[in-house]
């Protein structure tokens, strides 16, 4: 049976530099096209941590050199990162499709995601982003009204809120492209966070978690599978300990228990498991899979990875 699948690519699928990225997306494209070749409909989402950091730093340097030019807002940097990563991904996927004799359009949709201005995350911005600053640079930013915090002894960084995604603005466009058989790349970097003010969408200084945004995307397109591809083949309990246990399947009840036990690290595996649970709980035939990029096809065939059902 052909499935509708959202594939969320983690940082390891994109690398840290332009050169890394061009190499890594070739591997990602193979994994993605394996699924397309089997007849599945695919929407690709991805993270953007290093890329948005790089863009923001470049923009900050530009601003420093030309103080009359205002700083580029983070929401614009996220938009740039979507285009920059989408450009590489869509070309790599196109090339892999053609190499296998498959004629299909591939398109990146610059995607905005609505957040709730009353989201509790705005009361406690905690996500460090971008470049490291000295105390002096930090004080200048603070004087401008920016929120800056010391980050684990490494220097000062801006911190932003990480609100939950509520709704994907371009969802009908994504669906229309899917219905035309186009391979869609959407929701990159968790989406550009926006608040709606009547008809106007206002960019927000925040970063949405890409795993949560991918879950919202998967629900909205009525996907069968949410596949989160990352740097581990399976989710574990007692991760990093001698008695580590790799899990092939987790029920919603077990997942809740493991979260209470603190089995999943907050900045890395926890959002994946939470997004996976939320999607799996949202419909009868909805499954989530967490595995390595190169194992996506085996995972869908039930041979590896961790299934959350
Ligand atoms: P991504 O860029 O794909 O979002 P992250 O580094 O944020 O990747 O999250 C994946 C990482 O989570 C794994 O590489 C692993 O080091 C870490 N991790 C934390 N807790 C667990 C766990 N219980 N089981 C498996 N991996 C875990
Ligand atoms: Mg992550």
XYZ file of C-alpha atoms and ligand atoms in Angstrom:
337
model
C 0.000 0.000 0.000
C 1.303 3.443 -0.911
C 1.627 5.786 2.029
C 1.765 9.516 2.510
C 4.930 10.232 4.468
C 6.514 13.251 6.145
C 10.280 12.819 6.400
C 11.940 15.113 8.930
C 15.680 15.411 8.294
C 17.948 16.049 11.267
C 21.158 18.038 11.442
C 23.268 15.073 10.369
C 21.446 14.993 7.012
C 22.660 18.516 6.199
C 26.115 18.947 7.762
C 27.639 22.164 9.022
C 29.159 23.801 5.951
C 28.104 24.349 2.354
C 30.431 21.553 1.213
C 29.161 19.157 3.928
C 25.626 20.028 2.946
C 26.099 19.289 -0.744
C 27.566 15.870 0.133
C 25.038 15.060 2.871
C 21.950 15.944 0.843
C 23.005 13.355 -1.762
C 22.669 10.658 0.908
C 19.393 12.159 2.097
C 18.135 12.213 -1.495
C 18.880 8.480 -1.856
C 16.867 7.693 1.286
C 13.993 9.901 0.119
C 13.918 8.568 -3.444
C 13.973 4.974 -2.136
C 10.540 5.708 -0.681
C 9.293 7.552 -3.774
C 10.440 4.642 -5.954
C 8.290 2.344 -3.808
C 5.278 4.501 -4.672
C 5.000 6.582 -1.519
C 4.087 10.283 -1.494
C 6.735 12.269 0.309
C 6.952 15.669 1.985
C 10.391 16.564 3.330
C 10.994 18.834 6.317
C 14.346 19.618 7.879
C 16.250 21.344 10.680
C 18.374 24.472 10.211
C 20.424 25.021 13.405
C 23.913 25.564 11.954
C 22.613 27.207 8.769
C 20.432 29.797 10.471
C 23.307 30.475 12.887
C 25.622 31.113 9.939
C 23.154 33.406 8.167
C 22.430 35.338 11.318
C 26.134 35.796 12.004
C 26.770 37.021 8.447
C 23.914 39.492 8.778
C 25.229 40.656 12.173
C 28.703 41.273 10.664
C 27.110 43.222 7.831
C 25.220 45.315 10.345
C 28.415 45.905 12.357
C 30.259 47.068 9.240
C 27.319 49.238 8.136
C 25.650 50.448 11.328
C 23.051 52.374 9.355
C 21.715 49.111 7.935
C 19.297 47.653 10.448
C 19.796 44.128 11.774
C 17.946 41.468 9.774
C 15.261 39.841 11.958
C 15.574 36.175 12.872
C 12.372 35.331 10.998
C 14.015 36.578 7.779
C 17.124 34.509 8.556
C 14.898 31.412 8.905
C 13.347 32.237 5.509
C 16.835 32.484 3.990
C 17.828 29.153 5.540
C 14.728 27.461 4.082
C 15.638 28.667 0.614
C 19.335 27.838 0.967
C 18.716 24.301 2.231
C 15.699 23.741 -0.016
C 17.753 24.726 -3.054
C 20.343 22.016 -2.330
C 17.756 19.420 -1.325
C 15.479 19.911 -4.303
C 18.390 19.649 -6.716
C 19.772 16.527 -5.032
C 16.332 14.863 -5.053
C 15.711 15.872 -8.675
C 19.049 14.421 -9.740
C 18.473 11.160 -7.845
C 14.981 10.832 -9.390
C 16.337 11.380 -12.904
C 19.172 8.887 -12.278
C 16.481 6.303 -11.541
C 14.373 7.279 -14.528
C 11.612 8.937 -12.468
C 10.107 12.161 -13.832
C 8.666 14.206 -10.997
C 8.645 17.828 -9.948
C 10.414 18.833 -6.746
C 9.653 22.150 -5.070
C 10.505 23.992 -1.870
C 7.682 25.935 -0.265
C 8.780 28.840 1.907
C 6.666 27.966 4.905
C 5.315 30.131 7.692
C 4.004 28.641 10.900
C 1.602 30.462 13.156
C 2.424 30.541 16.839
C 0.277 31.623 19.775
C 1.366 34.993 21.244
C 0.193 33.682 24.619
C 2.429 30.596 24.381
C 4.126 30.075 27.756
C 7.470 29.758 25.931
C 7.491 33.549 25.415
C 7.647 34.059 29.183
C 10.875 32.108 29.399
C 12.976 32.302 26.223
C 15.540 29.569 26.643
C 16.831 28.575 23.221
C 20.351 29.939 22.563
C 20.889 30.842 18.916
C 23.533 32.320 16.663
C 27.041 33.495 17.380
C 28.873 33.895 20.697
C 29.423 37.416 22.038
C 31.800 39.023 24.531
C 30.400 40.658 27.660
C 30.725 44.093 25.951
C 28.887 42.961 22.814
C 26.254 41.316 24.986
C 25.706 44.548 26.950
C 25.213 46.461 23.692
C 22.575 43.972 22.572
C 20.856 44.063 25.953
C 20.760 47.875 25.739
C 18.910 47.449 22.408
C 16.324 45.372 24.198
C 17.600 41.957 23.131
C 17.601 39.040 25.525
C 21.109 37.664 25.977
C 22.296 34.932 28.324
C 25.559 33.288 29.229
C 25.748 29.893 27.512
C 27.552 27.162 29.454
C 30.813 29.079 29.986
C 31.304 29.587 26.237
C 30.261 33.225 25.999
C 27.044 35.138 25.558
C 24.323 34.324 23.077
C 20.937 35.660 22.216
C 18.145 33.512 23.520
C 14.784 33.215 21.890
C 11.549 31.534 22.745
C 10.674 28.197 21.179
C 6.865 28.269 20.973
C 4.763 25.351 19.763
C 3.623 25.404 16.129
C -0.115 25.962 15.823
C -0.856 26.026 12.098
C 0.995 25.942 8.781
C -0.007 28.958 6.714
C 0.853 27.486 3.289
C -0.779 24.100 3.980
C -3.254 24.260 1.074
C -0.395 24.967 -1.315
C 1.544 21.984 0.045
C -1.531 19.765 -0.435
C -2.153 21.049 -3.964
C 1.436 20.293 -4.965
C 1.222 16.833 -3.384
C -1.976 16.119 -5.297
C -0.082 17.001 -8.492
C 2.564 14.411 -7.645
C 5.209 16.966 -6.706
C 7.813 16.100 -4.074
C 7.475 18.947 -1.590
C 10.047 20.367 0.810
C 8.238 22.378 3.495
C 8.439 23.538 7.090
C 12.235 23.880 7.045
C 13.827 24.884 10.329
C 10.484 24.461 12.059
C 8.959 27.071 9.752
C 9.138 30.860 9.877
C 7.336 31.759 13.105
C 4.584 34.309 12.568
C 1.699 35.838 14.481
C -1.444 36.825 12.664
C -2.680 40.393 12.956
C -5.823 40.479 10.843
C -4.631 39.709 7.310
C -1.063 40.582 8.191
C 1.456 37.972 9.282
C 4.156 39.371 11.506
C 7.505 37.553 11.825
C 8.324 36.563 15.393
C 11.742 36.463 17.036
C 11.569 32.771 17.910
C 12.629 29.341 16.697
C 10.101 26.546 16.364
C 11.319 23.008 16.969
C 11.464 21.198 13.623
C 10.216 17.923 15.113
C 7.031 19.562 16.434
C 6.514 21.474 13.183
C 6.925 18.226 11.205
C 4.253 16.632 13.395
C 1.820 19.470 12.709
C 2.595 19.180 8.983
C 2.023 15.401 9.027
C -1.362 15.820 10.727
C -2.444 18.605 8.388
C -1.741 16.608 5.211
C -3.295 13.504 6.759
C -0.064 11.543 6.470
C 0.209 7.869 7.360
C 3.768 8.118 8.616
C 5.939 10.674 10.329
C 9.540 9.568 9.865
C 12.126 11.420 11.922
C 15.592 10.711 10.550
C 18.432 11.420 12.940
C 21.839 10.216 14.154
C 20.663 7.046 15.940
C 19.074 3.915 14.463
C 16.706 3.467 17.392
C 15.469 5.247 20.474
C 16.929 3.868 23.680
C 16.231 3.744 27.360
C 19.235 4.078 29.664
C 20.887 5.856 26.744
C 24.652 6.236 27.209
C 24.673 3.777 30.116
C 26.064 0.215 30.236
C 22.544 -1.233 30.412
C 21.301 0.697 27.331
C 18.286 -0.929 25.676
C 17.387 -0.099 22.069
C 13.652 -0.132 21.431
C 11.965 -1.384 18.243
C 8.519 -0.302 19.287
C 7.091 2.026 21.930
C 3.422 2.265 22.835
C 2.004 5.605 23.893
C 1.731 4.385 27.495
C 5.355 3.238 27.562
C 6.506 6.516 26.013
C 4.712 8.496 28.740
C 6.355 6.386 31.420
C 9.828 6.791 29.862
C 9.360 10.562 29.609
C 8.477 10.691 33.303
C 11.641 8.719 34.043
C 13.656 11.317 32.085
C 14.873 8.800 29.492
C 14.999 11.289 26.614
C 17.292 14.335 26.576
C 15.254 17.600 26.444
C 17.230 19.298 23.649
C 17.483 16.287 21.354
C 15.445 13.085 21.701
C 12.565 14.378 23.842
C 10.992 16.631 21.157
C 11.228 13.768 18.665
C 9.473 11.316 20.972
C 6.857 13.924 21.908
C 6.194 14.813 18.264
C 6.086 11.102 17.383
C 3.609 10.405 20.199
C 1.389 13.327 19.292
C 1.158 12.235 15.658
C 0.633 8.551 16.489
C -2.118 9.496 18.956
C -3.901 11.681 16.393
C -5.358 8.922 14.228
C -5.947 5.204 13.991
C -3.569 4.409 11.146
C -0.906 6.965 11.945
C 2.553 5.751 12.845
C 5.768 7.473 13.743
C 9.211 6.110 13.056
C 12.536 7.332 14.392
C 15.663 5.975 12.720
C 18.868 6.689 10.796
C 18.673 8.422 7.431
C 20.042 5.458 5.490
C 17.543 3.122 7.205
C 14.354 4.936 6.199
C 13.249 2.279 3.707
C 14.060 -0.644 5.999
C 12.249 1.195 8.771
C 9.075 1.622 6.721
C 9.271 -2.082 5.902
C 9.304 -2.787 9.653
C 12.876 -4.075 9.717
C 14.510 -1.469 11.954
C 14.096 1.839 13.761
C 11.719 2.633 16.585
C 8.002 2.672 15.786
C 5.688 4.680 18.013
C 2.107 3.481 17.730
P 18.702 16.084 15.071
O 19.695 17.016 14.463
O 18.391 14.926 14.182
O 17.494 16.777 15.619
P 19.618 15.686 17.811
O 21.082 15.673 18.116
O 18.832 16.877 18.209
O 19.490 15.366 16.270
O 18.932 14.410 18.492
C 19.398 13.091 18.263
C 20.329 12.663 19.396
O 19.594 12.429 20.608
C 21.013 11.349 19.187
O 22.125 11.463 18.347
C 21.418 10.960 20.636
O 22.731 11.376 20.898
C 20.474 11.787 21.505
N 19.680 11.025 22.481
C 19.312 11.517 23.684
N 18.576 10.652 24.369
C 18.438 9.548 23.578
C 17.761 8.294 23.751
N 17.080 7.994 24.854
N 17.826 7.390 22.743
C 18.510 7.685 21.608
N 19.184 8.851 21.401
C 19.153 9.784 22.376
Mg 17.468 18.271 17.212
